[in-house]
Amino acid sequence: MNVSEAMSLPPSTTLTREDLKQFSVLSGIAKSDAGLVIPVEKAPMLFARLNKRLRALGITSRSEYCRLVSSPNGKSERKELISTLTTNVTSFFRENHHFETLIRELETNLAPKVRSGEGLRFWSAGCSTGPEAYSIAMVVLEKIPDASNLDIRILATDIDSNVLNTAREGIFDDSQTDLISPNRRNRFFSKNHDDSTNSTTFQVNKELRNLVTFRNLNLLDEWPMRRGFDAIFCRNVVIYFDKITQHDLWPRFENSCLPGGLLFLGHSERLDELYTGDFHACGTTTYRRAMTNCRRKD
Ligand SMILES: C[S@@+](CC[C@H](N)C(=O)[O-])C[C@H]1O[C@@H](n2cnc3c(N)ncnc32)[C@H](O)[C@@H]1O
């Protein structure tokens, strides 16, 4: 089989036994290592995404790749595989109503809290290339202009090291920043124009960058953070997990959230009907942890 035969699989193609075997190996790793559920209908998408990786490695067949990621030597390649299979779509001020809620929270509770000498902690869990964390930082700085001199931190985590590198760099092109208001773009970004490619990029400024720490973290692993968060954003991440994995995460988010703190989920994600903990809906896909522990014992 040549490279293109081994790699190309148009969406209309019927899967062969060999395709199904390879799909089973690769989707099995996605599930066990990252919690990602990839239905068999998405096999063509999975193989298409893999093609680029195979080319980069100079591997000419999927079966060879499957052997590599299944072997003890394939541990680091499994991380690359997960990076290849994650969906990293994101944008600044995505689902803007959450940022409006955060602004109200800053005005009513969090700014007075930090002024009284307490710290503030925010978490963007599954942050992708960073727009969510930087959007949090922008509204924090708007409501607390001296935030840089106070005990305020935004933690942004993702399983995918490649997107974290982009996030740390903080350079976004024109189209990624055009939903940011001109005021915010002028205040929080520096503009660079490259004459040779006639392209414009925007880099987050130091003030914004200094509030955010990017870290590699698989949500399925132990979480090393010891301090509770005032607000957790975990949006458009658990949608790729099955119900059991989601259900295991809710109490962990609850433990990581301070009493009275907020949890924001993505537009098609919900705390399910089996959840009986301390988070209560207080807006669209927005939950507030009760001030006192009222977790029901099952
Ligand atoms: C669609 S993006 C969402 C980005 C951002 N939260 C937003 O809503 O714009 C999903 C992100 O979740 C990350 N992710 C997927 N599985 C993960 C896991 N097990 N642990 C941590 N991050 C994960 C992916 O790498 C990806 O960057």
mmCIF file of C-alpha atoms and ligand atoms in Angstrom:
data_model
loop_
_atom_site.group_PDB
_atom_site.id
_atom_site.type_symbol
_atom_site.label_atom_id
_atom_site.label_comp_id
_atom_site.label_asym_id
_atom_site.label_seq_id
_atom_site.Cartn_x
_atom_site.Cartn_y
_atom_site.Cartn_z
ATOM 1 C CA MET A 1 0.000 0.000 0.000
ATOM 2 C CA ASN A 2 1.401 3.446 -0.810
ATOM 3 C CA VAL A 3 1.196 6.495 1.455
ATOM 4 C CA SER A 4 -1.872 8.044 -0.086
ATOM 5 C CA GLU A 5 -3.726 4.724 -0.179
ATOM 6 C CA ALA A 6 -2.864 4.151 3.430
ATOM 7 C CA MET A 7 -3.891 7.607 4.564
ATOM 8 C CA SER A 8 -6.718 8.988 2.492
ATOM 9 C CA LEU A 9 -10.234 8.104 3.380
ATOM 10 C CA PRO A 10 -12.925 10.373 1.959
ATOM 11 C CA PRO A 11 -16.027 10.749 4.158
ATOM 12 C CA SER A 12 -18.115 8.607 1.819
ATOM 13 C CA THR A 13 -15.719 5.647 2.007
ATOM 14 C CA THR A 14 -16.945 2.476 3.659
ATOM 15 C CA LEU A 15 -14.636 1.436 6.442
ATOM 16 C CA THR A 16 -12.723 -1.773 5.955
ATOM 17 C CA ARG A 17 -12.043 -4.252 8.763
ATOM 18 C CA GLU A 18 -8.506 -2.859 8.984
ATOM 19 C CA ASP A 19 -9.829 0.738 9.210
ATOM 20 C CA LEU A 20 -12.149 -0.317 12.020
ATOM 21 C CA LYS A 21 -9.317 -2.028 13.888
ATOM 22 C CA GLN A 22 -7.149 1.089 13.602
ATOM 23 C CA PHE A 23 -10.054 3.326 14.574
ATOM 24 C CA SER A 24 -10.626 1.186 17.638
ATOM 25 C CA VAL A 25 -6.963 1.498 18.739
ATOM 26 C CA LEU A 26 -6.823 5.274 18.197
ATOM 27 C CA SER A 27 -10.242 6.160 19.629
ATOM 28 C CA GLY A 28 -9.481 3.823 22.568
ATOM 29 C CA ILE A 29 -6.391 5.906 23.387
ATOM 30 C CA ALA A 30 -8.388 9.151 23.029
ATOM 31 C CA LYS A 31 -10.875 7.799 25.572
ATOM 32 C CA SER A 32 -8.431 6.302 28.056
ATOM 33 C CA ASP A 33 -5.873 9.136 27.970
ATOM 34 C CA ALA A 34 -8.100 12.203 27.601
ATOM 35 C CA GLY A 35 -11.737 11.141 28.118
ATOM 36 C CA LEU A 36 -12.551 12.000 24.492
ATOM 37 C CA VAL A 37 -15.357 9.976 22.971
ATOM 38 C CA ILE A 38 -15.066 9.684 19.198
ATOM 39 C CA PRO A 39 -18.022 7.924 17.564
ATOM 40 C CA VAL A 40 -17.278 5.628 14.632
ATOM 41 C CA GLU A 41 -19.053 8.021 12.225
ATOM 42 C CA LYS A 42 -16.159 10.394 12.936
ATOM 43 C CA ALA A 43 -13.565 7.848 11.733
ATOM 44 C CA PRO A 44 -12.945 9.746 8.457
ATOM 45 C CA MET A 45 -12.352 12.930 10.466
ATOM 46 C CA LEU A 46 -9.979 11.092 12.805
ATOM 47 C CA PHE A 47 -8.004 9.605 9.901
ATOM 48 C CA ALA A 48 -7.902 12.966 8.102
ATOM 49 C CA ARG A 49 -6.468 14.681 11.190
ATOM 50 C CA LEU A 50 -3.960 11.876 11.605
ATOM 51 C CA ASN A 51 -2.629 12.261 8.057
ATOM 52 C CA LYS A 52 -0.762 15.451 8.926
ATOM 53 C CA ARG A 53 0.865 13.786 11.906
ATOM 54 C CA LEU A 54 1.905 10.749 9.863
ATOM 55 C CA ARG A 55 3.454 13.007 7.261
ATOM 56 C CA ALA A 56 5.357 14.949 9.935
ATOM 57 C CA LEU A 57 6.719 11.681 11.328
ATOM 58 C CA GLY A 58 7.461 10.182 7.915
ATOM 59 C CA ILE A 59 5.338 7.169 8.803
ATOM 60 C CA THR A 60 3.753 5.630 5.753
ATOM 61 C CA SER A 61 0.935 3.554 7.184
ATOM 62 C CA ARG A 62 -1.664 3.884 9.894
ATOM 63 C CA SER A 63 -0.996 0.366 11.135
ATOM 64 C CA GLU A 64 2.635 1.268 11.800
ATOM 65 C CA TYR A 65 1.443 4.324 13.731
ATOM 66 C CA CYS A 66 -1.027 2.193 15.720
ATOM 67 C CA ARG A 67 1.824 -0.135 16.693
ATOM 68 C CA LEU A 68 3.926 2.839 17.797
ATOM 69 C CA VAL A 69 1.264 4.405 20.042
ATOM 70 C CA SER A 70 0.394 1.008 21.515
ATOM 71 C CA SER A 71 4.000 0.274 22.479
ATOM 72 C CA PRO A 72 5.851 1.400 25.643
ATOM 73 C CA ASN A 73 8.053 3.596 23.386
ATOM 74 C CA GLY A 74 4.988 5.414 22.118
ATOM 75 C CA LYS A 75 4.202 7.268 25.341
ATOM 76 C CA SER A 76 5.189 10.735 24.125
ATOM 77 C CA GLU A 77 3.594 10.135 20.719
ATOM 78 C CA ARG A 78 0.299 9.376 22.510
ATOM 79 C CA LYS A 79 0.359 12.986 23.768
ATOM 80 C CA GLU A 80 0.831 14.188 20.182
ATOM 81 C CA LEU A 81 -2.043 11.954 19.124
ATOM 82 C CA ILE A 82 -4.301 13.568 21.747
ATOM 83 C CA SER A 83 -3.175 16.992 20.554
ATOM 84 C CA THR A 84 -4.093 15.955 17.004
ATOM 85 C CA LEU A 85 -7.535 14.735 18.073
ATOM 86 C CA THR A 86 -8.622 17.576 20.358
ATOM 87 C CA THR A 87 -10.885 20.271 18.980
ATOM 88 C CA ASN A 88 -9.377 23.642 19.880
ATOM 89 C CA VAL A 89 -11.976 26.056 18.490
ATOM 90 C CA THR A 90 -12.205 29.128 20.715
ATOM 91 C CA SER A 91 -12.688 32.881 20.573
ATOM 92 C CA PHE A 92 -12.484 36.028 22.672
ATOM 93 C CA PHE A 93 -15.630 36.802 24.660
ATOM 94 C CA ARG A 94 -17.243 33.595 23.385
ATOM 95 C CA GLU A 95 -20.743 33.276 24.904
ATOM 96 C CA ASN A 96 -20.463 36.872 26.044
ATOM 97 C CA HIS A 97 -23.299 36.589 28.594
ATOM 98 C CA HIS A 98 -20.852 34.711 30.856
ATOM 99 C CA PHE A 99 -18.528 37.715 30.835
ATOM 100 C CA GLU A 100 -21.466 40.004 31.642
ATOM 101 C CA THR A 101 -22.178 37.766 34.656
ATOM 102 C CA LEU A 102 -18.511 37.901 35.622
ATOM 103 C CA ILE A 103 -18.531 41.718 35.369
ATOM 104 C CA ARG A 104 -21.532 41.886 37.747
ATOM 105 C CA GLU A 105 -19.784 39.436 40.083
ATOM 106 C CA LEU A 106 -16.657 41.581 40.067
ATOM 107 C CA GLU A 107 -18.675 44.712 40.843
ATOM 108 C CA THR A 108 -20.801 43.236 43.606
ATOM 109 C CA ASN A 109 -18.609 40.622 45.303
ATOM 110 C CA LEU A 110 -15.097 40.208 43.976
ATOM 111 C CA ALA A 111 -13.781 43.785 43.832
ATOM 112 C CA PRO A 112 -14.918 44.427 47.443
ATOM 113 C CA LYS A 113 -13.399 41.074 48.422
ATOM 114 C CA VAL A 114 -9.970 41.882 47.012
ATOM 115 C CA ARG A 115 -10.118 45.409 48.480
ATOM 116 C CA SER A 116 -10.670 43.834 51.905
ATOM 117 C CA GLY A 117 -7.329 42.045 51.512
ATOM 118 C CA GLU A 118 -8.395 38.629 50.191
ATOM 119 C CA GLY A 119 -7.029 37.166 46.954
ATOM 120 C CA LEU A 120 -9.017 36.252 43.847
ATOM 121 C CA ARG A 121 -8.555 33.093 41.786
ATOM 122 C CA PHE A 122 -10.004 32.233 38.364
ATOM 123 C CA TRP A 123 -9.586 29.050 36.330
ATOM 124 C CA SER A 124 -9.990 28.567 32.591
ATOM 125 C CA ALA A 125 -10.074 24.747 32.360
ATOM 126 C CA GLY A 126 -9.562 23.584 28.773
ATOM 127 C CA CYS A 127 -8.275 27.017 27.731
ATOM 128 C CA SER A 128 -7.084 26.111 24.208
ATOM 129 C CA THR A 129 -5.011 28.978 22.705
ATOM 130 C CA GLY A 130 -5.967 31.376 25.501
ATOM 131 C CA PRO A 131 -8.775 33.756 24.390
ATOM 132 C CA GLU A 132 -11.008 32.646 27.298
ATOM 133 C CA ALA A 133 -8.329 33.349 29.924
ATOM 134 C CA TYR A 134 -7.355 36.659 28.322
ATOM 135 C CA SER A 135 -11.040 37.678 28.145
ATOM 136 C CA ILE A 136 -11.320 37.018 31.903
ATOM 137 C CA ALA A 137 -8.160 39.088 32.423
ATOM 138 C CA MET A 138 -9.577 41.994 30.401
ATOM 139 C CA VAL A 139 -12.776 42.284 32.450
ATOM 140 C CA VAL A 140 -10.815 41.870 35.704
ATOM 141 C CA LEU A 141 -8.537 44.771 34.700
ATOM 142 C CA GLU A 142 -11.493 46.898 33.663
ATOM 143 C CA LYS A 143 -13.170 46.451 37.030
ATOM 144 C CA ILE A 144 -9.983 46.346 39.139
ATOM 145 C CA PRO A 145 -7.470 48.580 37.296
ATOM 146 C CA ASP A 146 -4.721 47.960 39.875
ATOM 147 C CA ALA A 147 -5.207 44.160 39.619
ATOM 148 C CA SER A 148 -1.510 43.703 38.783
ATOM 149 C CA ASN A 149 -0.571 44.934 42.271
ATOM 150 C CA LEU A 150 -3.103 42.754 44.074
ATOM 151 C CA ASP A 151 -3.318 39.034 44.827
ATOM 152 C CA ILE A 152 -5.258 38.135 41.667
ATOM 153 C CA ARG A 153 -4.362 35.168 39.455
ATOM 154 C CA ILE A 154 -5.931 33.461 36.469
ATOM 155 C CA LEU A 155 -4.913 29.853 35.917
ATOM 156 C CA ALA A 156 -5.418 28.524 32.385
ATOM 157 C CA THR A 157 -4.933 24.805 31.745
ATOM 158 C CA ASP A 158 -5.170 22.419 28.822
ATOM 159 C CA ILE A 159 -4.142 18.857 27.998
ATOM 160 C CA ASP A 160 -2.596 20.010 24.720
ATOM 161 C CA SER A 161 0.921 21.498 25.012
ATOM 162 C CA ASN A 162 0.814 22.843 21.459
ATOM 163 C CA VAL A 163 -2.150 25.144 22.109
ATOM 164 C CA LEU A 164 -0.539 26.245 25.387
ATOM 165 C CA ASN A 165 2.566 27.412 23.505
ATOM 166 C CA THR A 166 0.359 29.554 21.264
ATOM 167 C CA ALA A 167 -1.527 30.815 24.316
ATOM 168 C CA ARG A 168 1.679 31.872 26.075
ATOM 169 C CA GLU A 169 2.863 33.697 22.988
ATOM 170 C CA GLY A 170 -0.429 35.613 22.950
ATOM 171 C CA ILE A 171 -0.293 36.594 19.284
ATOM 172 C CA PHE A 172 -3.596 36.527 17.417
ATOM 173 C CA ASP A 173 -4.431 37.488 13.879
ATOM 174 C CA ASP A 174 -6.882 40.120 12.750
ATOM 175 C CA SER A 175 -9.818 37.751 12.305
ATOM 176 C CA GLN A 176 -9.401 36.273 15.794
ATOM 177 C CA THR A 177 -9.539 39.665 17.470
ATOM 178 C CA ASP A 178 -12.194 41.419 15.407
ATOM 179 C CA LEU A 179 -14.923 40.633 17.949
ATOM 180 C CA ILE A 180 -13.008 42.473 20.648
ATOM 181 C CA SER A 181 -14.239 46.055 20.990
ATOM 182 C CA PRO A 182 -11.852 48.696 19.566
ATOM 183 C CA ASN A 183 -11.447 50.116 23.098
ATOM 184 C CA ARG A 184 -10.307 46.792 24.485
ATOM 185 C CA ARG A 185 -8.106 46.020 21.517
ATOM 186 C CA ASN A 186 -6.330 49.377 21.855
ATOM 187 C CA ARG A 187 -5.923 49.037 25.580
ATOM 188 C CA PHE A 188 -4.836 45.412 25.896
ATOM 189 C CA PHE A 189 -3.053 44.562 22.622
ATOM 190 C CA SER A 190 -0.178 45.889 20.588
ATOM 191 C CA LYS A 191 -0.656 45.868 16.837
ATOM 192 C CA ASN A 192 2.030 44.612 14.457
ATOM 193 C CA HIS A 193 1.881 44.884 10.695
ATOM 194 C CA ASP A 194 4.081 42.672 8.544
ATOM 195 C CA ASP A 195 4.639 44.409 5.210
ATOM 196 C CA SER A 196 6.087 41.322 3.539
ATOM 197 C CA THR A 197 2.894 39.286 4.067
ATOM 198 C CA ASN A 198 0.616 42.300 4.386
ATOM 199 C CA SER A 199 -0.842 40.772 7.555
ATOM 200 C CA THR A 200 -1.711 42.305 10.893
ATOM 201 C CA THR A 201 -1.392 40.576 14.250
ATOM 202 C CA PHE A 202 -2.283 41.630 17.761
ATOM 203 C CA GLN A 203 -0.199 40.652 20.779
ATOM 204 C CA VAL A 204 -1.604 40.727 24.315
ATOM 205 C CA ASN A 205 0.202 43.307 26.425
ATOM 206 C CA LYS A 206 2.263 42.643 29.536
ATOM 207 C CA GLU A 207 -0.442 43.783 31.931
ATOM 208 C CA LEU A 208 -2.827 41.142 30.586
ATOM 209 C CA ARG A 209 -0.220 38.440 30.219
ATOM 210 C CA ASN A 210 1.073 38.906 33.778
ATOM 211 C CA LEU A 211 -2.295 37.976 35.267
ATOM 212 C CA VAL A 212 -2.472 34.599 33.510
ATOM 213 C CA THR A 213 -0.479 31.420 34.126
ATOM 214 C CA PHE A 214 -0.739 28.656 31.520
ATOM 215 C CA ARG A 215 -0.209 25.066 32.649
ATOM 216 C CA ASN A 216 -0.515 21.613 31.164
ATOM 217 C CA LEU A 217 -3.257 19.661 32.945
ATOM 218 C CA ASN A 218 -5.346 16.679 31.955
ATOM 219 C CA LEU A 219 -8.732 17.039 33.658
ATOM 220 C CA LEU A 220 -8.793 13.282 34.163
ATOM 221 C CA ASP A 221 -5.626 13.393 36.300
ATOM 222 C CA GLU A 222 -5.092 14.672 39.844
ATOM 223 C CA TRP A 223 -5.452 18.453 40.121
ATOM 224 C CA PRO A 224 -2.506 19.952 42.021
ATOM 225 C CA MET A 225 -4.243 23.259 42.852
ATOM 226 C CA ARG A 226 -4.845 23.675 46.554
ATOM 227 C CA ARG A 227 -6.667 27.019 46.647
ATOM 228 C CA GLY A 228 -10.337 27.340 45.790
ATOM 229 C CA PHE A 229 -11.467 29.409 42.806
ATOM 230 C CA ASP A 230 -13.896 32.322 42.749
ATOM 231 C CA ALA A 231 -14.930 31.352 39.215
ATOM 232 C CA ILE A 232 -14.241 28.338 37.027
ATOM 233 C CA PHE A 233 -14.749 28.414 33.261
ATOM 234 C CA CYS A 234 -14.913 24.916 31.795
ATOM 235 C CA ARG A 235 -16.680 25.570 28.531
ATOM 236 C CA ASN A 236 -16.942 23.413 25.428
ATOM 237 C CA VAL A 237 -14.667 20.775 26.944
ATOM 238 C CA VAL A 238 -16.878 18.171 28.671
ATOM 239 C CA ILE A 239 -19.056 17.996 25.557
ATOM 240 C CA TYR A 240 -16.394 15.606 24.195
ATOM 241 C CA PHE A 241 -16.623 13.343 27.287
ATOM 242 C CA ASP A 242 -19.187 10.673 28.084
ATOM 243 C CA LYS A 243 -21.766 11.066 30.875
ATOM 244 C CA ILE A 244 -19.762 9.031 33.388
ATOM 245 C CA THR A 245 -16.633 11.135 32.900
ATOM 246 C CA GLN A 246 -18.731 14.312 33.150
ATOM 247 C CA HIS A 247 -20.462 13.049 36.257
ATOM 248 C CA ASP A 248 -17.095 12.314 37.919
ATOM 249 C CA LEU A 249 -15.941 15.863 37.180
ATOM 250 C CA TRP A 250 -18.820 17.799 38.789
ATOM 251 C CA PRO A 251 -17.890 17.061 42.441
ATOM 252 C CA ARG A 252 -14.251 17.782 41.628
ATOM 253 C CA PHE A 253 -15.173 21.211 40.259
ATOM 254 C CA GLU A 254 -17.338 21.707 43.331
ATOM 255 C CA ASN A 255 -14.402 20.973 45.647
ATOM 256 C CA SER A 256 -12.214 23.372 43.639
ATOM 257 C CA CYS A 257 -14.778 26.175 43.760
ATOM 258 C CA LEU A 258 -15.091 28.432 46.808
ATOM 259 C CA PRO A 259 -18.489 28.610 48.551
ATOM 260 C CA GLY A 260 -20.451 31.246 46.618
ATOM 261 C CA GLY A 261 -18.151 30.823 43.581
ATOM 262 C CA LEU A 262 -19.280 30.362 39.979
ATOM 263 C CA LEU A 263 -18.991 27.559 37.416
ATOM 264 C CA PHE A 264 -19.512 28.392 33.734
ATOM 265 C CA LEU A 265 -20.151 25.579 31.229
ATOM 266 C CA GLY A 266 -20.449 25.714 27.427
ATOM 267 C CA HIS A 267 -23.761 26.393 25.686
ATOM 268 C CA SER A 268 -24.622 22.716 25.170
ATOM 269 C CA GLU A 269 -23.291 21.439 28.493
ATOM 270 C CA ARG A 270 -25.325 20.986 31.697
ATOM 271 C CA LEU A 271 -24.941 19.580 35.191
ATOM 272 C CA ASP A 272 -26.971 16.433 34.648
ATOM 273 C CA GLU A 273 -30.095 15.335 36.455
ATOM 274 C CA LEU A 274 -28.070 12.846 38.566
ATOM 275 C CA TYR A 275 -25.965 15.635 40.057
ATOM 276 C CA THR A 276 -27.016 16.311 43.641
ATOM 277 C CA GLY A 277 -24.270 18.608 44.883
ATOM 278 C CA ASP A 278 -23.812 22.219 45.941
ATOM 279 C CA PHE A 279 -23.896 23.931 42.540
ATOM 280 C CA HIS A 280 -27.224 25.562 41.698
ATOM 281 C CA ALA A 281 -28.203 27.072 38.353
ATOM 282 C CA CYS A 282 -28.113 30.881 38.471
ATOM 283 C CA GLY A 283 -28.152 31.741 34.763
ATOM 284 C CA THR A 284 -27.675 30.151 31.346
ATOM 285 C CA THR A 285 -25.164 27.318 31.831
ATOM 286 C CA THR A 286 -23.993 29.195 34.931
ATOM 287 C CA TYR A 287 -23.925 27.641 38.397
ATOM 288 C CA ARG A 288 -23.167 29.055 41.830
ATOM 289 C CA ARG A 289 -21.822 26.954 44.660
ATOM 290 C CA ALA A 290 -23.922 27.255 47.824
ATOM 291 C CA MET A 291 -22.360 29.296 50.621
ATOM 292 C CA THR A 292 -22.662 26.369 53.008
ATOM 293 C CA ASN A 293 -22.007 22.750 52.224
ATOM 294 C CA CYS A 294 -25.327 21.083 51.483
ATOM 295 C CA ARG A 295 -24.104 18.105 49.435
ATOM 296 C CA ARG A 296 -26.716 15.397 49.742
ATOM 297 C CA LYS A 297 -25.439 12.000 50.711
ATOM 298 C CA ASP A 298 -26.474 9.431 48.090
HETATM 299 C C1 LIG B 1 -13.220 23.520 22.081
HETATM 300 S S1 LIG B 1 -11.857 23.950 23.101
HETATM 301 C C2 LIG B 1 -12.650 25.060 24.247
HETATM 302 C C3 LIG B 1 -11.808 26.276 24.544
HETATM 303 C C4 LIG B 1 -12.469 27.307 25.464
HETATM 304 N N1 LIG B 1 -12.788 26.730 26.740
HETATM 305 C C5 LIG B 1 -13.674 27.896 24.808
HETATM 306 O O1 LIG B 1 -14.798 27.550 25.191
HETATM 307 O O2 LIG B 1 -13.524 28.726 23.910
HETATM 308 C C6 LIG B 1 -11.675 22.454 24.094
HETATM 309 C C7 LIG B 1 -10.326 22.355 24.767
HETATM 310 O O3 LIG B 1 -10.378 21.316 25.755
HETATM 311 C C8 LIG B 1 -9.136 20.652 25.785
HETATM 312 N N2 LIG B 1 -9.288 19.312 26.378
HETATM 313 C C9 LIG B 1 -9.867 18.216 25.829
HETATM 314 N N3 LIG B 1 -9.773 17.167 26.667
HETATM 315 C C10 LIG B 1 -9.134 17.611 27.777
HETATM 316 C C11 LIG B 1 -8.740 16.986 28.994
HETATM 317 N N4 LIG B 1 -8.963 15.676 29.242
HETATM 318 N N5 LIG B 1 -8.083 17.731 29.914
HETATM 319 C C12 LIG B 1 -7.838 19.042 29.679
HETATM 320 N N6 LIG B 1 -8.182 19.692 28.541
HETATM 321 C C13 LIG B 1 -8.836 18.982 27.601
HETATM 322 C C14 LIG B 1 -8.720 20.613 24.323
HETATM 323 O O4 LIG B 1 -7.329 20.427 24.163
HETATM 324 C C15 LIG B 1 -9.213 21.959 23.803
HETATM 325 O O5 LIG B 1 -8.189 22.918 23.779
#
